[in-house]
CSV table of C-alpha atoms and ligand atoms in Angstrom, one decimal:
chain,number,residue,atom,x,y,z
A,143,UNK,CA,71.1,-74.2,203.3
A,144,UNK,CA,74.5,-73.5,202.4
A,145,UNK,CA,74.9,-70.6,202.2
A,146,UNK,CA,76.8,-68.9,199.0
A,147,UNK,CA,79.8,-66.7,199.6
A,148,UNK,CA,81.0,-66.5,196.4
A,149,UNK,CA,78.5,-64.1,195.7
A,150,UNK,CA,80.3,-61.3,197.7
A,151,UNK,CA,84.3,-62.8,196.8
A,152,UNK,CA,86.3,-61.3,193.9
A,153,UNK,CA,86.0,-63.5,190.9
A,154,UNK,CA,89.1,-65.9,190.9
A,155,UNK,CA,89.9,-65.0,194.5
A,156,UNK,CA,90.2,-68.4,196.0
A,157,UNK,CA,92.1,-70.1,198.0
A,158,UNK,CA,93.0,-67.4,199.9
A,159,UNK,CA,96.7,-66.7,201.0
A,160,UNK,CA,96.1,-67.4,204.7
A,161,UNK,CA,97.7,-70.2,206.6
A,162,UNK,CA,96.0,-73.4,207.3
A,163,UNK,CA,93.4,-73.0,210.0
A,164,UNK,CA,94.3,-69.3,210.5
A,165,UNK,CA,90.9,-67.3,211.7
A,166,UNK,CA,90.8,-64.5,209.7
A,167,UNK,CA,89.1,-66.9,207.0
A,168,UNK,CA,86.6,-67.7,209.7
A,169,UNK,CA,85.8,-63.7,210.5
A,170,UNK,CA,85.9,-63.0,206.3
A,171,UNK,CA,82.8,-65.4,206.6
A,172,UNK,CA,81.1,-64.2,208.9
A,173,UNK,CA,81.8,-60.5,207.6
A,174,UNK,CA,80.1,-61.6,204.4
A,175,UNK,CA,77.0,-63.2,206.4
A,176,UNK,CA,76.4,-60.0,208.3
A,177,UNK,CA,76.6,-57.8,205.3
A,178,UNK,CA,74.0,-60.4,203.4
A,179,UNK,CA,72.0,-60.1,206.0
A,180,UNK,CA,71.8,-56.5,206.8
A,181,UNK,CA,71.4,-56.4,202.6
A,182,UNK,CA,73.5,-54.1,202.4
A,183,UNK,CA,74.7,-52.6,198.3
A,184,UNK,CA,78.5,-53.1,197.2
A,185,UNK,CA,78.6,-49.7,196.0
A,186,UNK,CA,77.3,-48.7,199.1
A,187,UNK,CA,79.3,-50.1,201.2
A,188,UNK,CA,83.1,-49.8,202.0
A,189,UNK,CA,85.8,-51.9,203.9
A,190,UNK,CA,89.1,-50.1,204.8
A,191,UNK,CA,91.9,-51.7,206.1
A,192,UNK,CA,96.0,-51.2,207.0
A,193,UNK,CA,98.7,-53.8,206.6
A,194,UNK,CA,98.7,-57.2,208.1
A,195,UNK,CA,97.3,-60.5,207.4
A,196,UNK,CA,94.4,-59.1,208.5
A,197,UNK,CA,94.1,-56.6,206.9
A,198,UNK,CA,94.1,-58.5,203.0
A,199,UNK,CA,90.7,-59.3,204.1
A,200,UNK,CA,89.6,-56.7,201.2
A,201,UNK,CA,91.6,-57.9,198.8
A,202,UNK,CA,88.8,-60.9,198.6
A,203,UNK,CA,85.7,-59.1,198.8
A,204,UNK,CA,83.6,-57.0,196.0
A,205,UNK,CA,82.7,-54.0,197.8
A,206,UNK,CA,84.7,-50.7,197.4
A,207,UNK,CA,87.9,-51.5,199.4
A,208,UNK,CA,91.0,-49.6,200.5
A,209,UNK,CA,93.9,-51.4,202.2
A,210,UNK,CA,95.5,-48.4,203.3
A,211,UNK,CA,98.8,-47.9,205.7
A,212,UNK,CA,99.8,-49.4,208.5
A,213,UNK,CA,97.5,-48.5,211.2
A,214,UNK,CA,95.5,-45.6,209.3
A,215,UNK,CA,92.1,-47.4,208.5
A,216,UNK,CA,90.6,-45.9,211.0
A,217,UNK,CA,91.6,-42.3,209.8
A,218,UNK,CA,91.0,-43.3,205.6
A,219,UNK,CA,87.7,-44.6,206.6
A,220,UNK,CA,86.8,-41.0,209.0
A,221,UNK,CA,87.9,-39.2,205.8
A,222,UNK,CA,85.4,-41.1,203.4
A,223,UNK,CA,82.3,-41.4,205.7
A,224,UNK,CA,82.7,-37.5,206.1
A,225,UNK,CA,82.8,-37.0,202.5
A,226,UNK,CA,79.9,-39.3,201.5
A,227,UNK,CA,77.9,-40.3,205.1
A,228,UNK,CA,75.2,-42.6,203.4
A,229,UNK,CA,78.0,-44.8,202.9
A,230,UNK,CA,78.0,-48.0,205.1
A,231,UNK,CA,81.5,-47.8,206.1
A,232,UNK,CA,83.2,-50.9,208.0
A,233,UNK,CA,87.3,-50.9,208.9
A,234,UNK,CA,88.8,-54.5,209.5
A,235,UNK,CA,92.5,-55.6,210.7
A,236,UNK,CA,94.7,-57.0,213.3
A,237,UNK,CA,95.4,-56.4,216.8
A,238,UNK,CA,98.7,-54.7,215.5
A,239,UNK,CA,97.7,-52.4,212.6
A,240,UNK,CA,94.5,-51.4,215.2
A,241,UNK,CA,96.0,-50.8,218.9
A,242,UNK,CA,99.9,-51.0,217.8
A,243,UNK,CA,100.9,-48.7,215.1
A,244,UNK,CA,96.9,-47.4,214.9
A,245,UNK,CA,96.4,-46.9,218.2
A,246,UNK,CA,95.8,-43.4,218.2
A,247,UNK,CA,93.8,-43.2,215.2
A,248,UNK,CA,91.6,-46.3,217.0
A,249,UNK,CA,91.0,-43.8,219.9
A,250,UNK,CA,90.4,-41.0,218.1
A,251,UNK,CA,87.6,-42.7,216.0
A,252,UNK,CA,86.0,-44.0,219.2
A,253,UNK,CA,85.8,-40.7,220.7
A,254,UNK,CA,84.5,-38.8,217.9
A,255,UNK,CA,81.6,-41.6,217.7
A,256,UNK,CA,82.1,-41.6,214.0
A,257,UNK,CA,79.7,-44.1,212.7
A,258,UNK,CA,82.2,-46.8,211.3
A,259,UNK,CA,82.2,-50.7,212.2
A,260,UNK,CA,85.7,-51.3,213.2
A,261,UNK,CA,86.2,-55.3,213.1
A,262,UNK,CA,89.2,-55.8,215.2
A,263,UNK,CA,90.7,-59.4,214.4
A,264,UNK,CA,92.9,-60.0,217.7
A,265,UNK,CA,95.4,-63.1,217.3
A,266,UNK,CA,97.6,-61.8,220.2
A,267,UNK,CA,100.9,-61.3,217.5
A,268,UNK,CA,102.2,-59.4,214.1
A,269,UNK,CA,101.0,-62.4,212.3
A,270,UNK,CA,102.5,-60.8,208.8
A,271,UNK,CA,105.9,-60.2,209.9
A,272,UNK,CA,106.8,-63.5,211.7
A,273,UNK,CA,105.3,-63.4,215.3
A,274,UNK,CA,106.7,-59.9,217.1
A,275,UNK,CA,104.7,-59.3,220.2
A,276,UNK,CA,101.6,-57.1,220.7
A,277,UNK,CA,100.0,-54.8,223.1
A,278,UNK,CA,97.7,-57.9,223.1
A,279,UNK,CA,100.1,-60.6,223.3
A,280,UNK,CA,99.3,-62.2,226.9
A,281,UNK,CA,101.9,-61.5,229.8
A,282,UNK,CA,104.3,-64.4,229.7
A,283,UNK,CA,103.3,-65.8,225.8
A,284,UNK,CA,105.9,-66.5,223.6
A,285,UNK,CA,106.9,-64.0,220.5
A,286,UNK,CA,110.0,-64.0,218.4
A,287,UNK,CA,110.6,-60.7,220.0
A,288,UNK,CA,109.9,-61.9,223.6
A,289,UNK,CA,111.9,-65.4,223.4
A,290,UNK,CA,112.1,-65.5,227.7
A,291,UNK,CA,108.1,-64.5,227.8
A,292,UNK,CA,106.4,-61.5,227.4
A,293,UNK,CA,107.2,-59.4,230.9
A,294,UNK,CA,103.8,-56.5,229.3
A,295,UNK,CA,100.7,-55.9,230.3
A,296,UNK,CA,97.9,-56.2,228.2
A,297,UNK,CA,95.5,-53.9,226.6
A,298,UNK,CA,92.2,-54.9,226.4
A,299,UNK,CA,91.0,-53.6,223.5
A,300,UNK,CA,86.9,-53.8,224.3
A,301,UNK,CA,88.0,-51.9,227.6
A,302,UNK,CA,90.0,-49.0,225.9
A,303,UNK,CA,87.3,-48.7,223.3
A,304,UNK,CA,84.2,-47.7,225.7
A,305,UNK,CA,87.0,-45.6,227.4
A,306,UNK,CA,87.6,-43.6,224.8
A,307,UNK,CA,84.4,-43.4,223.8
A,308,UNK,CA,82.8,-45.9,221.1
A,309,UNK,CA,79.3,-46.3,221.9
A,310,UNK,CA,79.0,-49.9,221.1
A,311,UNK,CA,81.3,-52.6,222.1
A,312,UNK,CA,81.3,-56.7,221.4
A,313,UNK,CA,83.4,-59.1,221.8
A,314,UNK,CA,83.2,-63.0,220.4
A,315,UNK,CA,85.9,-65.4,219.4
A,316,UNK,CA,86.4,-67.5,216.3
A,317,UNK,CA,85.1,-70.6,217.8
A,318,UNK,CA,81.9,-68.8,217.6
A,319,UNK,CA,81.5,-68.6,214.6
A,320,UNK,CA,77.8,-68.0,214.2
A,321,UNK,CA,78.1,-65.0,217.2
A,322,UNK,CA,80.7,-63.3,214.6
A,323,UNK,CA,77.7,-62.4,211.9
A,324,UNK,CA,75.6,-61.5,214.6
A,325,UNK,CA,77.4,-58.9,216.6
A,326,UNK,CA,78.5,-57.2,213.2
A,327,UNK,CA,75.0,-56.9,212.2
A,328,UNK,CA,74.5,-55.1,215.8
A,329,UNK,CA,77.2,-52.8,215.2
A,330,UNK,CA,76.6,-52.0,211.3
A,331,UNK,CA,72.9,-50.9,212.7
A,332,UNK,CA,74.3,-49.1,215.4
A,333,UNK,CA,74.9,-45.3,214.8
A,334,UNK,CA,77.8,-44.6,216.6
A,335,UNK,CA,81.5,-46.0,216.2
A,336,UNK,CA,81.1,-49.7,216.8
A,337,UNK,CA,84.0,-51.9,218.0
A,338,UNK,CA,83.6,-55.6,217.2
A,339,UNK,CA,86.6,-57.7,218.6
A,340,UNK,CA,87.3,-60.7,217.7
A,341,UNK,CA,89.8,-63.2,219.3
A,342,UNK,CA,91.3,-64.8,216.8
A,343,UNK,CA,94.0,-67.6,216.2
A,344,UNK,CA,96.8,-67.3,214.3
A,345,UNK,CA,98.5,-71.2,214.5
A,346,UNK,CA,101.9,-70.2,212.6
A,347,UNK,CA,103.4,-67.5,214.5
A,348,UNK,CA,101.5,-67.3,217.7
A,349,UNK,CA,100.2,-71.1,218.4
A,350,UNK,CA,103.3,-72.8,217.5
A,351,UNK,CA,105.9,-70.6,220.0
A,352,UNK,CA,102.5,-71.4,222.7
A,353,UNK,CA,102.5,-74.5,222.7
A,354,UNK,CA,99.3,-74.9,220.9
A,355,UNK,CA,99.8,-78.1,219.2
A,356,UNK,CA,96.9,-76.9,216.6
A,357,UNK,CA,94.7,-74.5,215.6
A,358,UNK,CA,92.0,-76.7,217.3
A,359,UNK,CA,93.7,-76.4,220.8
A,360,UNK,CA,93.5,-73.0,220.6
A,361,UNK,CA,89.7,-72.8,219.4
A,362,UNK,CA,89.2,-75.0,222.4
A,363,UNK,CA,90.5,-72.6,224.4
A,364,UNK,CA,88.2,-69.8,223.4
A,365,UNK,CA,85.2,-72.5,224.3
A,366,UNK,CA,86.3,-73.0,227.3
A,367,UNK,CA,87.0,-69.7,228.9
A,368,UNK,CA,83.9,-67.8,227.0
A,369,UNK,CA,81.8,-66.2,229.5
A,370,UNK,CA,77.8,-64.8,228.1
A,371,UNK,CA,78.1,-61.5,229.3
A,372,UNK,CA,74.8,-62.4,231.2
A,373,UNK,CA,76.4,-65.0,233.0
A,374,UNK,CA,79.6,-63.1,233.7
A,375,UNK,CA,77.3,-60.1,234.9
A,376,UNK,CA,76.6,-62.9,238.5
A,377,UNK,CA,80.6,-63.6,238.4
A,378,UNK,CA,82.9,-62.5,240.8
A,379,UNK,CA,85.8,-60.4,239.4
A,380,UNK,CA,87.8,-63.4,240.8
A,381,UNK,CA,85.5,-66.3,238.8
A,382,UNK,CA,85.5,-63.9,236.0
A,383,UNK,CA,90.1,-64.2,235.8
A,384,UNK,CA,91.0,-65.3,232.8
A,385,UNK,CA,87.7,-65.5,231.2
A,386,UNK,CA,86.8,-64.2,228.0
A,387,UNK,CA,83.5,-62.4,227.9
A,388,UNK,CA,81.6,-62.0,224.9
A,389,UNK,CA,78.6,-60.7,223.7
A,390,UNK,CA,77.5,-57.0,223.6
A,391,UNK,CA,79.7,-55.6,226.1
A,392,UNK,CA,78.5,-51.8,225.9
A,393,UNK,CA,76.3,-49.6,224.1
A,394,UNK,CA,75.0,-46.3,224.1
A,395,UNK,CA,73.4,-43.3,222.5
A,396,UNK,CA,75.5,-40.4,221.7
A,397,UNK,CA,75.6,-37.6,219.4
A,398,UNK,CA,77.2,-38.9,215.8
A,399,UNK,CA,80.4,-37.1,214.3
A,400,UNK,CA,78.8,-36.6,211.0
A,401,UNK,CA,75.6,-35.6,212.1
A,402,UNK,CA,77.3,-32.8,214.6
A,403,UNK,CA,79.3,-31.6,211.6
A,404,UNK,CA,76.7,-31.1,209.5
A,405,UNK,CA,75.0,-28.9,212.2
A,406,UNK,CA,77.8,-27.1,212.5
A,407,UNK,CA,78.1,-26.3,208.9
A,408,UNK,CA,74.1,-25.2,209.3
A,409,UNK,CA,74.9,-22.8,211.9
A,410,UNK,CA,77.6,-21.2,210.5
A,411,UNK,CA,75.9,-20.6,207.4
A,412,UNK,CA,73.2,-19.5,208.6
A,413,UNK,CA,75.7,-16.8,210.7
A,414,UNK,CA,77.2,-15.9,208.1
A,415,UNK,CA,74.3,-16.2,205.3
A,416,UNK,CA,74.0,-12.4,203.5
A,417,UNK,CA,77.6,-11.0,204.8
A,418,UNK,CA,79.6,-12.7,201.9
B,155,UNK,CA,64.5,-85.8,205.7
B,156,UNK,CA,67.1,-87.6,204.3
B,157,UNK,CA,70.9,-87.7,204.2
B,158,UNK,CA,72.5,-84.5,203.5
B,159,UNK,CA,74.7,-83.6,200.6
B,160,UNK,CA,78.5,-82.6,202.4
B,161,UNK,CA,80.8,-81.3,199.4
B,162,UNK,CA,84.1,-80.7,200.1
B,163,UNK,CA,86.4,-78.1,197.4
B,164,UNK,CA,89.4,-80.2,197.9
B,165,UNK,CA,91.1,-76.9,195.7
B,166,UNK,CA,90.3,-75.1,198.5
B,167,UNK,CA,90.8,-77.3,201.7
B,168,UNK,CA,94.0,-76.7,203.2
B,169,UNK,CA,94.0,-79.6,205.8
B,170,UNK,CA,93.5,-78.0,208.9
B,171,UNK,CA,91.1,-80.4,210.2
B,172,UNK,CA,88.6,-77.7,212.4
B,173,UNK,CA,85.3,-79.4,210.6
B,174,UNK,CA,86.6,-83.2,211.7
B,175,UNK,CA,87.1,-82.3,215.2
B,176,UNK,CA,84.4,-80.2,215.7
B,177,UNK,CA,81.7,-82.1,214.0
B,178,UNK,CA,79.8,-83.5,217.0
B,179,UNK,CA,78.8,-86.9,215.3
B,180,UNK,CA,81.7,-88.0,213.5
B,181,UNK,CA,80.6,-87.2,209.9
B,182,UNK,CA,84.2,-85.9,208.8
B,183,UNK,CA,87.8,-87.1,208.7
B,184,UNK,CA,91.2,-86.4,207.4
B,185,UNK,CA,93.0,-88.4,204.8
B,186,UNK,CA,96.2,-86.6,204.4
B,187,UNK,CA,95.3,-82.8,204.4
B,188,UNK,CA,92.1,-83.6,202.5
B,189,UNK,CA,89.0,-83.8,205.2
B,190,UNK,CA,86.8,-86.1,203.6
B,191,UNK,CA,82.7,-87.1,204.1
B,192,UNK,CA,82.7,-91.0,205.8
B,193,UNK,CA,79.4,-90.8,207.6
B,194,UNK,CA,77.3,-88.9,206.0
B,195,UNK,CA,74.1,-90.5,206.8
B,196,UNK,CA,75.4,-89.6,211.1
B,197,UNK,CA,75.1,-85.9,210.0
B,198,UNK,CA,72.7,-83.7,212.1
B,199,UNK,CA,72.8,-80.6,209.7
B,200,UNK,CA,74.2,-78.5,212.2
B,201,UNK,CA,76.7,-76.5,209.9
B,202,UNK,CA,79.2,-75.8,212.4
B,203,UNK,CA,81.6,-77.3,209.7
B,204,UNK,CA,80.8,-75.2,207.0
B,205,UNK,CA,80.4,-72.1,209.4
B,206,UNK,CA,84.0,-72.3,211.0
B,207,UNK,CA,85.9,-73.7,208.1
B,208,UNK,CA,88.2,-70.8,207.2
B,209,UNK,CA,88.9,-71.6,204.0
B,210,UNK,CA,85.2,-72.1,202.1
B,211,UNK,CA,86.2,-75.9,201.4
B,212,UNK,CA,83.2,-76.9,202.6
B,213,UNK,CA,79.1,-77.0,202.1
B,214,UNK,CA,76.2,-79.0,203.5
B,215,UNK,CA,72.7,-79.0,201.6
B,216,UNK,CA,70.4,-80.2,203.8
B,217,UNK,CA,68.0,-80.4,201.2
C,584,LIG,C1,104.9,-48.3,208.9
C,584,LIG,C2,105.0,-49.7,208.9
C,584,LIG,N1,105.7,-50.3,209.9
C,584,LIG,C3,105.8,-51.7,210.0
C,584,LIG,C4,105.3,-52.4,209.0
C,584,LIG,C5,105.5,-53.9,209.1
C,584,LIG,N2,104.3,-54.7,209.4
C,584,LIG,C6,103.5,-55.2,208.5
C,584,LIG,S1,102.2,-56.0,209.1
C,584,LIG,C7,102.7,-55.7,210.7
C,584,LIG,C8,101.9,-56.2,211.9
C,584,LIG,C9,100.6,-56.8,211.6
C,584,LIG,O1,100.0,-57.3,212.7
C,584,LIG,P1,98.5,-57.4,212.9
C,584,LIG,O2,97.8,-56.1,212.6
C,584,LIG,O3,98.2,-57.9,214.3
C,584,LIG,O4,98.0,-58.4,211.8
C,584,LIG,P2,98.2,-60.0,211.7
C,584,LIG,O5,99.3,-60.1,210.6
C,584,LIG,O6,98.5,-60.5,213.0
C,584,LIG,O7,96.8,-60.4,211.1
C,584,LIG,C10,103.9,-54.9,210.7
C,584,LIG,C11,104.6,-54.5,211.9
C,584,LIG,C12,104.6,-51.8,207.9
C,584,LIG,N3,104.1,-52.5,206.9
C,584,LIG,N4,104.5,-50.5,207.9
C,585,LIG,S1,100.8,-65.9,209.9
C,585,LIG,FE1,99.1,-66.1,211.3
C,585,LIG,S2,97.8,-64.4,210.9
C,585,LIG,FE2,99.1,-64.6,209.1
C,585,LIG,S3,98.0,-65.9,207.7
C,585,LIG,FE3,99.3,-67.3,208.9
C,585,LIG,S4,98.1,-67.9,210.6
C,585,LIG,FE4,97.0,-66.1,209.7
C,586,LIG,S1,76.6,-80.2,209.6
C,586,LIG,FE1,77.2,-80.7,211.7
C,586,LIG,S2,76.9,-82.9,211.9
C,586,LIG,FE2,76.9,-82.5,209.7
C,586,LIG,S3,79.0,-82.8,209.0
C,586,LIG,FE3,78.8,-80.6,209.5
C,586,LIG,S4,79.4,-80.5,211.7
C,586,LIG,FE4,79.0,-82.7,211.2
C,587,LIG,S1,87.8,-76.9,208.0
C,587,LIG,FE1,87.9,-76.5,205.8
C,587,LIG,S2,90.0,-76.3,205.3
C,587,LIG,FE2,89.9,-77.2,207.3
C,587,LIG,S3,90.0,-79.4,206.9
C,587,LIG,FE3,87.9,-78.9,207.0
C,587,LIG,S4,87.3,-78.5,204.9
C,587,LIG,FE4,89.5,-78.4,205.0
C,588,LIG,MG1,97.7,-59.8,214.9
C-alpha cells in the first residue's frame, strides 16, 4: 500500500526546497515511516535541528520543531527532554551542523546518554553554503575549499559516537531506503542517546566536484560497498577497507541522564527535607 | 492480482530519475525531467520507487 506521508507534512509544504535527487528527501521519508510506526503523538514528539540543508527537515513536518543554531541541536534538544522527559525527542541534521560546528555538543550528548535520537544525515560537504569541506569529506575528494583534494582525515562519526559514549549506534545509507525506517525505530525505542548515521548524497555540491556524473552513481556506490554488519563481523580489517558497514553497529545498557537527575534531585531532598 | 496503479505528482517530481534506474523491471522512464509509467503491467510491486524517491512524486497501489 502506499503509504501516506502527507499525514505527518505541514499543510502546503510540498515540493520541498531540496535539489533534485538530494537524500535528505529520502531520510525525511523514512523519518516519517519510523515515527508512524512506532505511533508515536505530534505533541509528543519533538525534532530539533541547526542550520543546513539538513537541518530544514522540520520546517516540513507537523511535530513540535525547533531549527535552532548552527550546531546546537543537540544542546536545545538536552535542555527540552530535561524539562519535559516523556517527550519523544529526536535531533536531525548534517555532517556539518553535527561533527563540525556541533561537535562538542554531539559528544557531550553521547556521553551523558541523554535519551535523544540523533539522525545524522552525512553527505561528506556544507551542502547549504556551496560545498566547503567536512570532517567527513573523504581524504582526497574534491570541496570548493579543497580545490587540489582534501589532504584530512576523516572522522567517523559511528566510531566517535560509541567513544564518547552513546549507547546505541547504526549506520545505513540512502540507497537503503527501507533500513533507514528501521534503525530509527531501534533507536527511538532505545533508552539511551541513540546515533543513527546516515550516508547521504548531496549531487550539487559534493557529486558534481567527484565526479559523480548523478545522484544515481553515487547511490550505486553506497550498494556496492555496504557491508551487513554480520557479514563484515567474518571480514578482515583489510576486506573490510573502504567498506561501509551498516546495520546496528553498537548497543548497550547504561544509566539514562534524566533518570540519574531525577535521583539526584530525590536524594538531595530527601537530605535536605525538614532543614529548610 | 492485477496491474498496479503507479501515480506520478509531476508538481512534485523534480527529474532526478532514481525510481527509473532503480526499478528492476523497467516499469519507469524519463521524458524530459518528468519520469513517467510505460510498463505498468511489468511492475512487481516492489516499492523501491516510491520508497527512495526523495521528493514524494511517486505512489504504487498494489491494490
Ligand atoms: C555560526 C554559523 N557559522 C556558519 C554558518 C554557515 N553555515 C550554514 S549551513 C553550514 C554547513 C551545513 O552543512 P551540513 O550540516 O553538513 O548540512 P548540509 O547542508 O550538507 O545538509 C554552514 C557552515 C552559520 N549558519 N552559522
Ligand atoms: S546543496 Fe546538496 S545537501 Fe543542499 S539541497 Fe542541494 S543536494 Fe541537498
Ligand atoms: S514498485 Fe518496483 S517494479 Fe513497480 S514500478 Fe516501482 S520499482 Fe518498478
Ligand atoms: S524518484 Fe521521484 S523525483 Fe526522481 S524522477 Fe522519480 S518520481 Fe521524479
Ligand atoms: Mg553535509
Amino acid at each position: 500500500m502506499a503509504f501516506d506521508y502527507e499525514k505527518y507534512i505541514r499543510p502546503g509544504k510540498l515540493p520541498h526546497i531540496w535539489c533534485p535527487g538530494c537524500g535528505h528527501g529520502i531520510v525525511m521519508k523514512g523519518l516519517i515511516r519510523a515515527i508512524d510506526k512506532c505511533g508515536l503523538s505530534k505533541n509528543r514528539t519533538a525534532i530539533i535541528s541547526g542550520i543546513g540543508c539538513a537541518s530544514r527537515l522540520p520546517g516540513y513536518v507537523d511535530f513540535n520543531t525547533v531549527h535552532t543554531a548552527h550546531g546546537r541541536a543537540a544542546a536545545f534538544a538536552t535542555g527540552m527532554k530535561m524539562a519535559d522527559p516523556g517527550l519523544t525527542v529526536l535531533c536531525v541534521g548534517g555532517d556539518g551542523d553535527g561533527v563540525a560546528i556541533g561537535g562538542n555538543h554531539f559528544i557531550h550528548a553521547c556521553r551523558r546518554n541523554i535519551d535523544i535520537t540523533y539522525i545524522i544525515m552525512n553527505n561528506h560537504i556544507y551542502g547549504m553554503t556551496g560545498g566547503q569541506f567536512s570532517p567527513c569529506t573523504p581524504t582526497d575528494g574534491f570541496a570548493s575549499t579543497t580545490p587540489y583534494g582534501n589532504p584530512d582525515p576523516v572522522f567517523d562519526i559511528a566510531k566517535l559516537a560509541i567513544g564518547a559514549g552513546a549507547t546505541f549506534v547504526a549506520r545505513t545509507t540512502a540507497y537503503h531506503a527501507n533500513q533507514i525506517d528501521k534503525m530509527i525505530v531501534e533507536g527511538i525505542q532505545h533508552k539511551g542517546f541513540s546515533v543513527i548515521e546516515i550516508l547521504d548524497c548531496c549531487p550539487t555540491s559534493y557529486g558534481r566536484r567527484n565526479k559523480f556524473r548523478s545522484v544515481v552513481e553515487m547511490m550505486k556506490q553506497h550498494k556496492e560497498l555496504a557491508v551487513p554488519v554480520t557479514a563484515a563481523a567474518k571480514m578482515t580489517p583489510e576486506d573490510l577497507q573502504g567498506k561501509i558497514i551498516t546495520g546496528i553497529l553498537h548497543q548497550e545498557e547504561k544509566p539514562e541522564y534524566c533518570e540519574q537527575y531525577a535521583r539526584l534531585i530525590d536524594k538531595v531532598q530527601a537530605q535536605t527535607a525538614g532543614k529548610g | 492480482m492485477g496491474i498496479p496503479k503507479i501515480e506520478i505528482i509531476e508538481k512534485y517530481c523534480k527529474g532526478c530519475s532514481i525510481c527509473v534506474e532503480f526499478c528492476p523491471t523497467q516499469v519507469l522512464q524519463m521524458d524530459g525531467f518528468v519520469a513517467r509509467v510505460v510498463k505498468p503491467e511489468a511492475c512487481i510491486k516492489c516499492m523501491q520507487c516510491e520508497l527512495r524517491c526523495p521528493d514524494f512524486a511517486i505512489k504504487v497501489y498494489p491494490e
